[in-house]
Coordinates of C-alpha atoms in Angstrom, one line a residue:
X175 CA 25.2 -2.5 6.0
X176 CA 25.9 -4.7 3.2
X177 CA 23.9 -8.0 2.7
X178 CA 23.3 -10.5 -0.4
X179 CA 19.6 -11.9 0.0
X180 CA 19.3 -15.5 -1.7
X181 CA 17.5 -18.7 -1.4
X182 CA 13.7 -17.8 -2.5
X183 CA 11.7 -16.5 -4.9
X184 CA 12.1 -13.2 -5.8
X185 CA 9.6 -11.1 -7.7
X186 CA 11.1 -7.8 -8.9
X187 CA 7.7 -6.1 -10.3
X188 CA 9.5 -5.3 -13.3
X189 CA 7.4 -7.3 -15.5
X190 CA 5.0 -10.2 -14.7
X191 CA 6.9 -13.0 -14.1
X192 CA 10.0 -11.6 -13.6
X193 CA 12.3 -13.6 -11.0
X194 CA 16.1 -12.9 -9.8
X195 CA 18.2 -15.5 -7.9
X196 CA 19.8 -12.8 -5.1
X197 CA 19.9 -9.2 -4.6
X198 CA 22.8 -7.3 -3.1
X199 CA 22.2 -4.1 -0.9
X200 CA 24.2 -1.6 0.6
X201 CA 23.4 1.1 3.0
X202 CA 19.6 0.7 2.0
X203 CA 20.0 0.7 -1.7
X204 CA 19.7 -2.1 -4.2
X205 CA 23.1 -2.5 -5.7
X206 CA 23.0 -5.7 -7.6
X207 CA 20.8 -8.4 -8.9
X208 CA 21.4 -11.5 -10.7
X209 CA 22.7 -15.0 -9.5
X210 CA 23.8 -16.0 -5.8
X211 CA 27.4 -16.7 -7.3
X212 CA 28.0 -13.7 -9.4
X213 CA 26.9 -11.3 -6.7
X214 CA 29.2 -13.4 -4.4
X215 CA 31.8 -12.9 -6.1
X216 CA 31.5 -9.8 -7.2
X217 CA 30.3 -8.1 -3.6
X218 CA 31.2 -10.8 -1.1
X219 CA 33.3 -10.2 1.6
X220 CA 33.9 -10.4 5.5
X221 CA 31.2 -7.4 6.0
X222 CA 29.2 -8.8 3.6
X223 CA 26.1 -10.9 5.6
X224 CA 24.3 -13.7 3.5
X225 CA 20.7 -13.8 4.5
X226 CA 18.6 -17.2 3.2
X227 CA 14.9 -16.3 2.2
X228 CA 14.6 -20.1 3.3
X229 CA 12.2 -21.0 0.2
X230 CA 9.6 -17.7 1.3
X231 CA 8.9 -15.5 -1.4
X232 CA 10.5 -11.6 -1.1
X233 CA 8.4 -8.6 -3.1
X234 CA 9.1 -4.5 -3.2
X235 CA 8.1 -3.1 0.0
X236 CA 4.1 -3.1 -0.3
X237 CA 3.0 0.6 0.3
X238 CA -0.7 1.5 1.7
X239 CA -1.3 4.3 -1.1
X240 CA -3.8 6.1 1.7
X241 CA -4.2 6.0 5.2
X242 CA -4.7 7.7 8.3
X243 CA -1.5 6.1 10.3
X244 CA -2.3 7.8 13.8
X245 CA -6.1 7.0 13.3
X246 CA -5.2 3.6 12.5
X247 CA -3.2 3.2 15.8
X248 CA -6.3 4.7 17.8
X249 CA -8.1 1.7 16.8
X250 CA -5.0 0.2 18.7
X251 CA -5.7 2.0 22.1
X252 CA -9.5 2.7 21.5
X253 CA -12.5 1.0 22.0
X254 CA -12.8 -0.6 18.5
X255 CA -16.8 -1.5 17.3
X256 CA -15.6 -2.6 13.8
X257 CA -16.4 -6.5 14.4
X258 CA -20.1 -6.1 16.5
X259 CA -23.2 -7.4 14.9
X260 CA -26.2 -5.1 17.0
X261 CA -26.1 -2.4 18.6
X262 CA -26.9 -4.5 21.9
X263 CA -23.1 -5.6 21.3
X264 CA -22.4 -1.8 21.0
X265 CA -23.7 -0.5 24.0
X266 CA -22.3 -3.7 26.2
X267 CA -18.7 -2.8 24.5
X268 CA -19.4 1.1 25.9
X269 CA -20.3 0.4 29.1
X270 CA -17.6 -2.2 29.7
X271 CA -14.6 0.4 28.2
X272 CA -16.4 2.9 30.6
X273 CA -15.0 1.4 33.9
X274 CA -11.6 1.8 32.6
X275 CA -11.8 5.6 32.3
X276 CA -11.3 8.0 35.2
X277 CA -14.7 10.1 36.3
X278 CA -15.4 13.1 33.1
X279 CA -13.2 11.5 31.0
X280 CA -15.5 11.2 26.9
X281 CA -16.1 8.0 26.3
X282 CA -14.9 7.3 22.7
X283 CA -15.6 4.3 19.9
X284 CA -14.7 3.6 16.6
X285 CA -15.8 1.8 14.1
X286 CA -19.5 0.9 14.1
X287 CA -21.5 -0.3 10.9
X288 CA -25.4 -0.3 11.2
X289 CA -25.0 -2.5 7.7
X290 CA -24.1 -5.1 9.6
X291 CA -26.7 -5.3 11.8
X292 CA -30.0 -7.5 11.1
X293 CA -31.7 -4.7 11.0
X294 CA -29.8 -2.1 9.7
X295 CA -30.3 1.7 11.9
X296 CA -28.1 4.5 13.1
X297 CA -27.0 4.4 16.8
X298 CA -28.4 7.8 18.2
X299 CA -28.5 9.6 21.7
X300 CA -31.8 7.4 22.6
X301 CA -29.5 4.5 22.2
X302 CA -26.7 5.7 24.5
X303 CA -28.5 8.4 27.0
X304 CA -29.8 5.4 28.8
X305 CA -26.4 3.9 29.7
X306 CA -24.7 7.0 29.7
X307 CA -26.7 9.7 31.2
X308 CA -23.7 12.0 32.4
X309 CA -20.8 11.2 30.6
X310 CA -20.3 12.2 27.4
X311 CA -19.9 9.6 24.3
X312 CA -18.5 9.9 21.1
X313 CA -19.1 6.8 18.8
X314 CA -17.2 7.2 15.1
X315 CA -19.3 5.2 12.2
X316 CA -17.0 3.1 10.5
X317 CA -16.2 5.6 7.6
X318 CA -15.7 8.2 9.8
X319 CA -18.2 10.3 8.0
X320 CA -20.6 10.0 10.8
X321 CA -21.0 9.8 14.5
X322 CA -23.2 8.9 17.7
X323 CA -23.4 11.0 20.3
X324 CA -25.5 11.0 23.3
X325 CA -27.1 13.9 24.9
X326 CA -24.2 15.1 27.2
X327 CA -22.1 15.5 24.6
X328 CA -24.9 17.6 22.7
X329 CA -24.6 19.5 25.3
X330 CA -20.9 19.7 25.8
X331 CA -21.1 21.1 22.3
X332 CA -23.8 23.6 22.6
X333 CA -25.9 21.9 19.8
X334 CA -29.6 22.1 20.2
X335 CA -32.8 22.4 18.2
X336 CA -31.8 25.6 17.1
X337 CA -28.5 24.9 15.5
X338 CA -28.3 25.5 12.1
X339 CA -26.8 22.6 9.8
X340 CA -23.1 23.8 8.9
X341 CA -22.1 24.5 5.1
X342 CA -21.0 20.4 4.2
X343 CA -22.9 18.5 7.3
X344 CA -26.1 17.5 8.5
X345 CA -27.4 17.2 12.0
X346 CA -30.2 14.9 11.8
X347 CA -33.1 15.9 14.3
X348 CA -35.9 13.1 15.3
X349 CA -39.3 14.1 15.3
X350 CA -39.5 16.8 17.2
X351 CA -37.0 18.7 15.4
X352 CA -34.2 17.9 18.7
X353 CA -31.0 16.9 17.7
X354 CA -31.1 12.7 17.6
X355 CA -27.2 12.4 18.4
X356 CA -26.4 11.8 14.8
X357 CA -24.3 13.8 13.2
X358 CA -22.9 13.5 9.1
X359 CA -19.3 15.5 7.6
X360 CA -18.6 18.7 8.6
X361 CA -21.4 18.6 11.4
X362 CA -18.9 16.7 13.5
X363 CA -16.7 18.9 13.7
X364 CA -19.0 21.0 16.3
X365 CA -18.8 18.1 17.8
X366 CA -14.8 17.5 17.7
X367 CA -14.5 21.0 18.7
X368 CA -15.7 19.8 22.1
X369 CA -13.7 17.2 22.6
X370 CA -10.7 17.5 25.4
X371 CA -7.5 17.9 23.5
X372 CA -5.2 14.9 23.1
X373 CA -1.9 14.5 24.8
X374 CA 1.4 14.5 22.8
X375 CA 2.0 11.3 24.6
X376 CA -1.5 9.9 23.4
X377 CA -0.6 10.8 19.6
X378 CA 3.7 9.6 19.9
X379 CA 1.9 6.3 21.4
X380 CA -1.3 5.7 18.7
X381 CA 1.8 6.5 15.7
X382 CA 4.5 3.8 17.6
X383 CA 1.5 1.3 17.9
X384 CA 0.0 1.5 14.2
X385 CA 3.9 1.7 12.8
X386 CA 4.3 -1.6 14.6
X387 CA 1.2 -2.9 13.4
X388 CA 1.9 -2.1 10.0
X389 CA 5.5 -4.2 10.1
X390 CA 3.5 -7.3 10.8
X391 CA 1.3 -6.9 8.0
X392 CA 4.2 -6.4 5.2
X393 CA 4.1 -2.4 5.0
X394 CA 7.0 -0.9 4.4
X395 CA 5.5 2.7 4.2
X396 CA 2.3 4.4 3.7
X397 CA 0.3 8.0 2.5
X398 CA -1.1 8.9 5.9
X399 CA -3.5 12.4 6.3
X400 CA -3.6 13.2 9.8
X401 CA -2.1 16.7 10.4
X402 CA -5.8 18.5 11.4
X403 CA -7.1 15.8 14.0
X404 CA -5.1 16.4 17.2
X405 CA -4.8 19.7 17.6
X406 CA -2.2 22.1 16.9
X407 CA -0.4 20.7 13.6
X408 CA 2.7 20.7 16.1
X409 CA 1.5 17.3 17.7
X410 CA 1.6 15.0 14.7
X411 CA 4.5 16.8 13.3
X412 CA 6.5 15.9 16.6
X413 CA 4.8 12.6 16.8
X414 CA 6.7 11.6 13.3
X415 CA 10.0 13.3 13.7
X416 CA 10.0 11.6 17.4
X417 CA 9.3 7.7 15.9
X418 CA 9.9 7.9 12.0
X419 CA 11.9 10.5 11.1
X420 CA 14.6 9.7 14.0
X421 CA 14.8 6.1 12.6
X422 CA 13.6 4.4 16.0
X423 CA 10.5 3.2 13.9
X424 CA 11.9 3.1 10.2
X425 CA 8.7 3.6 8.0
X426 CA 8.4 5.4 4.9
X427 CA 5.6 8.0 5.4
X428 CA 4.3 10.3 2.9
X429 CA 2.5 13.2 4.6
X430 CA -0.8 14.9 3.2
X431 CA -1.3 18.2 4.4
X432 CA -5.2 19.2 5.1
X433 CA -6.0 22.7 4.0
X434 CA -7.3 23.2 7.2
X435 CA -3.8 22.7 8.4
X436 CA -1.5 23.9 5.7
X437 CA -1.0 27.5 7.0
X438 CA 0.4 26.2 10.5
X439 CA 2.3 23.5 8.4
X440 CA 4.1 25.9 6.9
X441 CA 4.9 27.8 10.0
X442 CA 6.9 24.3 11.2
X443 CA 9.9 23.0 11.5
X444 CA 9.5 19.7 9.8
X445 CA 10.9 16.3 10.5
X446 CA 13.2 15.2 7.4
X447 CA 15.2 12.4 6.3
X448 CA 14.2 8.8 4.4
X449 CA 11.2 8.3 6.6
X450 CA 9.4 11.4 6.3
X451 CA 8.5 13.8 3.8
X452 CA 5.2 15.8 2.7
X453 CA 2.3 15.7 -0.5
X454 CA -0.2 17.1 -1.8
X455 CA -2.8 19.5 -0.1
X456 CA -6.1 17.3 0.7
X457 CA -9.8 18.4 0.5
X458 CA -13.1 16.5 0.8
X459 CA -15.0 16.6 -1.8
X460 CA -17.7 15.2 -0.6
X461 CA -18.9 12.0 2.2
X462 CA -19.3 8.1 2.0
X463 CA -22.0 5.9 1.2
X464 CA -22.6 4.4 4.3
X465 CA -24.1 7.9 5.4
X466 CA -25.6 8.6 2.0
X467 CA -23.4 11.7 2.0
X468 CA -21.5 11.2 -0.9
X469 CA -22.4 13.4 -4.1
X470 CA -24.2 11.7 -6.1
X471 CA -25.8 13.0 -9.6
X472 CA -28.7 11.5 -9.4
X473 CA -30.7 10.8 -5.3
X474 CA -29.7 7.4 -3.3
X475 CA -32.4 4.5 -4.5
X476 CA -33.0 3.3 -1.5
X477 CA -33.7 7.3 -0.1
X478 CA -34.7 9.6 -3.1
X479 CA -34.7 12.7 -1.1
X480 CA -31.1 13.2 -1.1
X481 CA -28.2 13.2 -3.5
X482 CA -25.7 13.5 -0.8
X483 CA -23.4 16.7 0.7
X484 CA -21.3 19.0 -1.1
X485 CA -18.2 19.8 1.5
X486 CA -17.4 23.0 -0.2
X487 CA -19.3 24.6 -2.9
X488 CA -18.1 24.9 -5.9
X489 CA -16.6 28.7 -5.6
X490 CA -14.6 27.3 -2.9
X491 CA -13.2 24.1 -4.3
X492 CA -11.9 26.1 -6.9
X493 CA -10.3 28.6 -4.3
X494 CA -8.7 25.8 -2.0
X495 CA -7.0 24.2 -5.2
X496 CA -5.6 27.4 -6.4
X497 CA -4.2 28.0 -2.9
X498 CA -2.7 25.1 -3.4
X499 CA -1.1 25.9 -6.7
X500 CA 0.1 29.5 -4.9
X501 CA 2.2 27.5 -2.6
X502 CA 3.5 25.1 -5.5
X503 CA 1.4 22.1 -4.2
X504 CA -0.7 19.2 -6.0
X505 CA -4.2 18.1 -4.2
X506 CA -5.6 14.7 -3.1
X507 CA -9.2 15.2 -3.1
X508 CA -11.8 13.0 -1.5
X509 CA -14.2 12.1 -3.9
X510 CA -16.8 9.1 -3.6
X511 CA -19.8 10.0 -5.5
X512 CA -19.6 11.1 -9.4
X513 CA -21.0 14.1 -8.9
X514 CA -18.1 14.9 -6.6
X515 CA -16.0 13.2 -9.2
X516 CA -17.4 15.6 -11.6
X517 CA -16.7 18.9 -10.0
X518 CA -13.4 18.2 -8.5
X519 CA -12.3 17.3 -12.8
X520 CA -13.9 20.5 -13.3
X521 CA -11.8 22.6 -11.0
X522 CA -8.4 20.9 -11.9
X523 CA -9.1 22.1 -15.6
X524 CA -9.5 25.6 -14.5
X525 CA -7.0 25.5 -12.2
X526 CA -4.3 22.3 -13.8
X527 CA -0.8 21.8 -11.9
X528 CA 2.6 22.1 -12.9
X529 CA 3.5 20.3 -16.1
X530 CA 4.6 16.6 -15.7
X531 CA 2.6 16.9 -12.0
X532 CA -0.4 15.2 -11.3
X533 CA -3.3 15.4 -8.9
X534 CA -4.6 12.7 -6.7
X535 CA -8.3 11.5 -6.5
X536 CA -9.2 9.6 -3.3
X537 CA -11.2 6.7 -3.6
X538 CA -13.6 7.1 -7.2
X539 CA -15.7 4.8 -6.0
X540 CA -19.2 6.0 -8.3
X541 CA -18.3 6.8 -11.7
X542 CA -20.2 6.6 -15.5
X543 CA -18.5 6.1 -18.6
X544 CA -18.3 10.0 -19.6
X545 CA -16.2 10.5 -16.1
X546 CA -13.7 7.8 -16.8
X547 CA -13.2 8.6 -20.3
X548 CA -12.3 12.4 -18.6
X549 CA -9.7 11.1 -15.9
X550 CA -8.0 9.4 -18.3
X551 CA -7.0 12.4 -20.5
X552 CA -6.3 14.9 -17.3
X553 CA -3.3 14.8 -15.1
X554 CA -4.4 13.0 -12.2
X555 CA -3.8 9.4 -10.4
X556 CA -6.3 8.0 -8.4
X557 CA -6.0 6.1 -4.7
X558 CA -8.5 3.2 -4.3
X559 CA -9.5 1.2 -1.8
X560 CA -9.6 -2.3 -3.2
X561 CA -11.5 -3.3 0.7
X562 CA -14.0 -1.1 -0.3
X563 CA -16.0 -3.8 -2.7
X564 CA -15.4 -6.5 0.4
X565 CA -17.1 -4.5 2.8
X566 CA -19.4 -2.5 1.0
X567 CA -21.7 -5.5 -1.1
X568 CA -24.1 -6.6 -1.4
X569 CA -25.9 -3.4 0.9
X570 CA -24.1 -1.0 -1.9
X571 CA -26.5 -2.2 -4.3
X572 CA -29.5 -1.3 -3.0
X573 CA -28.0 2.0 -2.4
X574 CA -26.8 3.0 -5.6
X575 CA -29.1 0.8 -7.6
X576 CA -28.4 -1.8 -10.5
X577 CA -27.8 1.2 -13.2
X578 CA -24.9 2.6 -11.3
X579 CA -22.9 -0.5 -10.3
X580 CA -21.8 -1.0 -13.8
X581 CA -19.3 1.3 -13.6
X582 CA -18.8 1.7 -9.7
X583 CA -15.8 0.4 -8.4
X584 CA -14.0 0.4 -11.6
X585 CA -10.7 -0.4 -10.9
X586 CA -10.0 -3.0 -13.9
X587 CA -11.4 -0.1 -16.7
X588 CA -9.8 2.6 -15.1
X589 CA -6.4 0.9 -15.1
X590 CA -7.5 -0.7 -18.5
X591 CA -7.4 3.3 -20.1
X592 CA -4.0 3.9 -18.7
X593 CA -4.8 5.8 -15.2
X594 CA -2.2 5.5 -12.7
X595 CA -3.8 3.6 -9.9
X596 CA -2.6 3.2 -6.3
X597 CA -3.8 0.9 -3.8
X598 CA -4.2 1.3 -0.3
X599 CA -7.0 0.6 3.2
X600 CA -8.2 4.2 4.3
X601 CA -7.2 2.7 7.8
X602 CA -8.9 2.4 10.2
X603 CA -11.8 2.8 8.0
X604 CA -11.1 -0.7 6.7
X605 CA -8.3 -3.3 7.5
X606 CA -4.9 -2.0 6.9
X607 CA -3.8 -5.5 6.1
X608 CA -2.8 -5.3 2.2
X609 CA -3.1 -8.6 1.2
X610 CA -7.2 -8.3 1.9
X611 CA -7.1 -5.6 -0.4
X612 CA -5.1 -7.6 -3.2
X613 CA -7.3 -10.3 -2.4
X614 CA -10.5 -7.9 -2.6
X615 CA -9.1 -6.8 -6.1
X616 CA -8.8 -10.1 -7.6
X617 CA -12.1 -11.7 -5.8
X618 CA -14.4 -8.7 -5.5
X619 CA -16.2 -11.0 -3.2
X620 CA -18.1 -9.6 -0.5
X621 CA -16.8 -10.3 3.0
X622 CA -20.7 -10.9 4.6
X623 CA -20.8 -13.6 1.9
X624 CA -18.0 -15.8 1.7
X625 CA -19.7 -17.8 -0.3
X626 CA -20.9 -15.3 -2.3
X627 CA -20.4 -13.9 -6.2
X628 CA -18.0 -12.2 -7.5
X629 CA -19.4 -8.6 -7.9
X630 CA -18.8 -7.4 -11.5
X631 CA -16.9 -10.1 -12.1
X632 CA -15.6 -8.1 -15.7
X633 CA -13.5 -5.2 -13.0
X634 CA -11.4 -8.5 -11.3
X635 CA -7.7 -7.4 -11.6
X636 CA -5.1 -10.4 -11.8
X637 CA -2.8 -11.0 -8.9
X638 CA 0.0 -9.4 -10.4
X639 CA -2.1 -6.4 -11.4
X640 CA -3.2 -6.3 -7.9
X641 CA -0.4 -6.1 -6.5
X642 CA 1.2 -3.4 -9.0
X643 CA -1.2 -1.1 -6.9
X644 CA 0.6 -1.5 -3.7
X645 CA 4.3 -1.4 -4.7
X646 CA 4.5 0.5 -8.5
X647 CA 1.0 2.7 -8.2
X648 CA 2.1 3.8 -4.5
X649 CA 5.6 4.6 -6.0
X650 CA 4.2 6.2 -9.3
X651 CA 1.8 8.5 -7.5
X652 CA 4.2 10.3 -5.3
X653 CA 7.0 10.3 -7.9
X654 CA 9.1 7.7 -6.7
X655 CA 8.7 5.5 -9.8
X656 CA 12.7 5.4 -10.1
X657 CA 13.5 4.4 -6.4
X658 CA 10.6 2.2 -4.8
X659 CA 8.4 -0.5 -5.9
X660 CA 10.5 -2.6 -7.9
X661 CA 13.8 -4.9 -7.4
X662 CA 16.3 -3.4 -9.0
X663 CA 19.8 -1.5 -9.3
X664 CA 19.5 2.2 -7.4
X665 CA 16.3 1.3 -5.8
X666 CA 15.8 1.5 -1.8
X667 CA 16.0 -2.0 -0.3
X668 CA 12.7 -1.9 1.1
X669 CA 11.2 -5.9 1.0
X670 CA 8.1 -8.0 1.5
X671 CA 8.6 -11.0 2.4
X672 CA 5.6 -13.6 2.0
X673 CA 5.5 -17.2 3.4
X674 CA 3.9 -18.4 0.0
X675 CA 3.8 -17.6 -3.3
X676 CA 0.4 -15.7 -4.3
X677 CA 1.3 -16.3 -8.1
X678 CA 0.5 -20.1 -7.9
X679 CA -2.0 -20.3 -4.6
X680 CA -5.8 -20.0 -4.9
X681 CA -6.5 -16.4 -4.6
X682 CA -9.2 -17.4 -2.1
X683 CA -6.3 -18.5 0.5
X684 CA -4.3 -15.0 -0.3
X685 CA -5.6 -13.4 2.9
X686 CA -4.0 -16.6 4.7
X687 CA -0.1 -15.7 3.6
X688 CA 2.0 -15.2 6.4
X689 CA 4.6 -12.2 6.5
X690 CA 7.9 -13.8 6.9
X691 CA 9.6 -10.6 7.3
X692 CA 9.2 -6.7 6.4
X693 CA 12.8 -4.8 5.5
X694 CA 12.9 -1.1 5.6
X695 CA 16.0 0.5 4.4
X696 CA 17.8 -2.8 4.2
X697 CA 17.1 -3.3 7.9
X698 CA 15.0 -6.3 8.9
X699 CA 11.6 -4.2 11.1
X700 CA 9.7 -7.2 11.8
X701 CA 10.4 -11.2 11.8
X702 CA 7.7 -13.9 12.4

C-alpha cells in the first residue's frame, strides 16, 4: 500500500516542536517526509491514496512499555471490581455475576481496592462465605499481588491452618491461626494451582478483546508478560500466532518470557513476523504497596512490623539472572520497593549482560538518592507506570511516610540523569488508556482528588517529555530506537492520531482527547 498522509499536524518526536506537512508510506515503512507538494510529486501516482488528517493531530504509534495484554482483556470478559466503593458493592457485583455461571463453575473478580473504601479493609473468606457457601471465589486485588478467597476455595486448594507460608508469600490467618481467605505473592499461586484450567478459546477471545480495546485507545503495540498464567506456555503462544502474528489483529507485541515459563518456551514453535517477537526473561523481585509486600529497607509507617516480601532470596535472584545470561537473554525484573531495587542492581553487577544490552527494571516506584545515582551508571532502562501516582495518593503517603516520598516516584530525576525511561499501564492493574498516564506524568494529581495537589510537584515531566515515554522510551528499551517511535525516513508507519493537539490544550483536559484513528503497519486498525 502506498499512501501520502496530509492535512494536520504532524509531530515527528524528533525534537520538541518538530512538525512535517505530509508523510509518505509504502508497504508499512515511512518513505518520505516533507511538504504535501513535494511528496506529491515526487511519490504521487494512480496507486498512490491521499489520506486528509482533516486538521487532527498524527503522533508515532504510542507503545504501552508494560502490560499484561491477555490479563487486560480478562477485565474485558470478567467480572471487573476496579470502579466499587465498599465491599457491599463487591459482594452485590459477585452475587449478581454468579447467576450467569453454570453450577461448579469459580466465581472470579478482578480488580478490588480496599483504599477506596471509607474504611479501608481486606475482603476475606468472612466477607464471601456468607454469599457463597459452596462455590468457590477467587477475587484478584487490584495489583494482582493479593487475593480474596472464601472458604470453598480454601478447601479446593488444600490450605488450612497447617499450611506453611511459601518462600515469597504470606497467608494471613485471623485469630485463631485459620486461614482468613487472604492471600499475598507467591501464596496465590496454591491458590491458582486450584483453579480449573482455561480454554484455548477463553485465552484467543481475552487476547482479540484487549487487542481491540487497545486500537481505540491509540496503541499501536505493547510489552505484554503473560506466558505462565494459562497453563501450558502452548496457549498464549497459540493465542498470539492465531490473532497477532497472522495479521488478523495487527499489533506490535513484545513478549516477556517468565522464568517460570522459559524452559517450555524454548521447547515452542513460536509465532513470527512484524507483530510478534520475544524479550527479556522476567522475575519479581518483590510485591506492591497496596499489600505492603513490596521490599522495603526500612518497615511500612503505617504497619512497622513488616518491611515487605522478598520473592526469591538473594542466592536465587542471582541464579535466575545468570540463567538468563546462559540462554543469551536480558531480564525485566519487578521491583517496587528500594530494597528490591537494591538487590536486583546488586545481582546485575555480578552477573552484567552483553555489552551495548541493557536490563529492564519494572516500575522503581521507592527509591533514595544513593539508588538513582547507581541506575544511572549501570546498563539498565526502567518501565514506569506514570498511573501509578493517580491512583496510589494520597493513601501512599501514609504508607511510606513523608521521608520516603521525596524521591518516590521519581520519574523527572531519573530521566533528568540520563536513564532510559519507558512508559506504560501494567494493565489491568491500572487503565491501559495512555493518555491518563501522560496526563498522570505531567499532573501527578491524584485521581480521588480532582481537585487536589500536585504531588511532588518538582518530578512533573512536560507534555512532550511525557509522551517521549510512550513512543521513543518504548522504542529505546527493546532496541527499536532506529525503526519506531518517531516520524521519519525507514521507520514503520505505525500512527496516533489525536483529535486535538496536547501541546497547546490544558493538560487537565488531556485525558478528554479523542483518538481519531490508530495505524499499524500503514493500515488504518481503528477509526472513530
Amino acid at each position: 500500500m502506498k499512501a501520502i498522509w496530509h492535512g494536520g499536524f504532524i509531530y515527528t518526536m524528533l525534537e520538541e516542536g518538530d512538525r512535517t506537512k505530509a508523510v509518505y508510506i509504502e508497504d508499512g515503512i515511512i518513505k518520505g517526509t516533507g511538504s504535501y507538494e513535494l511528496l506529491k510529486k515526487k511519490y504521487g501516482s494512480p496507486e498512490t491514496e491521499e489520506i486528509s488528517l482533516d486538521g487532527a493531530v498524527m503522533f508515532p504509534g504510542f507503545v504501552d512499555s508494560h502490560l499484561h495484554l491477555i490479563g487486560h482483556g480478562e477485565k474485558q470478559l470478567q467480572l471487573d471490581l476496579s470502579a466499587l466503593t465498599s465491599k457491599e458493592a463487591i459482594l452485590q457485583a459477585a452475587k449478581e455475576r454468579e447467576r450467569q455461571l453454570p453450577e461448579g463453575d469459580w466465581l472470579i473478580g478482578e480488580g478490588w481496592n480496599e483504599n477506596q473504601f471509607e474504611t479501608p479493609d481486606y475482603l476475606t473468606k468472612h466477607d464471601l462465605d456468607r454469599l457463597f457457601p459452596d462455590r468457590p471465589v477467587l477475587l484478584k486485588r487490584i495489583c494482582r499481588h493479593a487475593i480474596a478467597v472464601n472458604s470453598a476455595a480454601l478447601q479446593a486448594a488444600g490450605i488450612s491452618q497447617n499450611t506453611p507460608d511459601p518462600d515469597g508469600g504470606v497467608i494471613v490467618k485471623d485469630t485463631n491461626g485459620e486461614p482468613a481467605g487472604l492471600l499475598f505473592d507467591k501464596a496465590q499461586d496454591l491458590i491458582l494451582k486450584a483453579v480449573p484450567p482455561v480454554s484455548q478459546h477463553y485465552v484467543d477471545e481475552a487476547l482479540t478483546a484487549a487487542i481491540e480495546d487497545c486500537w481505540t485507545k491509540g496503541l499501536t503495540g505493547g510489552h505484554s508478560e503473560d506466558l505462565s498464567y494459562y497453563g501450558d506456555a502452548s496457549v498464549p503462544m497459540k493465542a498470539y500466532g492465531k490473532a497477532a502474528a497472522s495479521g488478523k489483529y495487527p499489533f506490535r507485541c513484545h513478549l516477556l518470557v517468565h522464568h517460570e515459563a522459559v524452559d517450555r518456551w524454548e521447547q515452542l514453535e513460536k509465532p513470527s513476523g512484524p507483530y510478534v517477537e520475544f524479550g527479556a526473561m522476567k522475575i519479581f523481585a518483590d510485591g506492591a504497596l497496596g499489600g505492603r509486600t513490596a521490599l522495603l529497607k526500612e518497615p511500612y509507617q503505617d504497619d512497622p512490623s513488616t518491611n515487605g516480601v522478598q520473592v526469591h532470596d538473594d542466592e536465587t535472584l542471582g541464579r535466575l539472572i545468570q540463567k538468563a545470561r546462559e540462554k543469551g537473554m536480558e531480564v525485566a525484573v519487578h521491583a517496587i520497593g528500594d530494597l528490591a531495587f537494591e538487590k536486583v542492581l546488586n545481582a546485575i553487577e555480578k552477573h552484567p549482560p552483553r555489552n551495548g544490552r541493557h536490563d529492564r527494571l519494572i516500575h522503581a516506584q521507592v527509591l533514595d538518592d544513593e539508588l538513582i545515582e547507581k541506575a544511572a551508571r549501570m546498563p539498565i532502562a526502567l518501565d514506569l507506570q506514570p498511573h501509578f501516582v493517580a491512583s496510589d495518593f494520597p493513601w501512599v503517603i501514609d504508607r511510606l511516610g513523608k521521608d520516603r516520598m521525596n524521591t518516590a516516584f521519581a520519574w523527572k530525576t531519573l530521566m533528568s540523569k540520563g536513564v532510559l525511561c519507558a512508559g506504560g499501564s501494567d494493565a489491568p492493574i491500572e487503565p491501559v488508556d495512555p493518555l491518563l498516564g501522560i496526563q498522570s506524568a505531567v499532573l501527578r494529581k491524584s485521581s480521588h482528588e480532582p481537585n487536589g495537589p500536585s504531588y511532588n510537584e518538582s518530578e512533573c515531566l512536560t507534555v512532550y517529555e511525557a509522551i517521549k515515554l510512550y513512543t521513543e522510551g518504548s522504542a529505546g528499551i527493546i532496541y527499536k530506537e532506529k525503526s519506531r517511535g518517531k516520524i521519519a525516513e525507514g521507520y514503520d508507519a505505525d500512527f496516533t492520531v489525536l483529535s486535538n493537539d496536547p501541546f497547546t490544550i490544558d493538560p487537565a483536559q488531556l485525558h478528554l482527547l479523542d483518538i481519531k484513528k490508530t495505524v499499524i503497519n500503514g493500515q488504518i486498525v481503528y477509526e472513530k
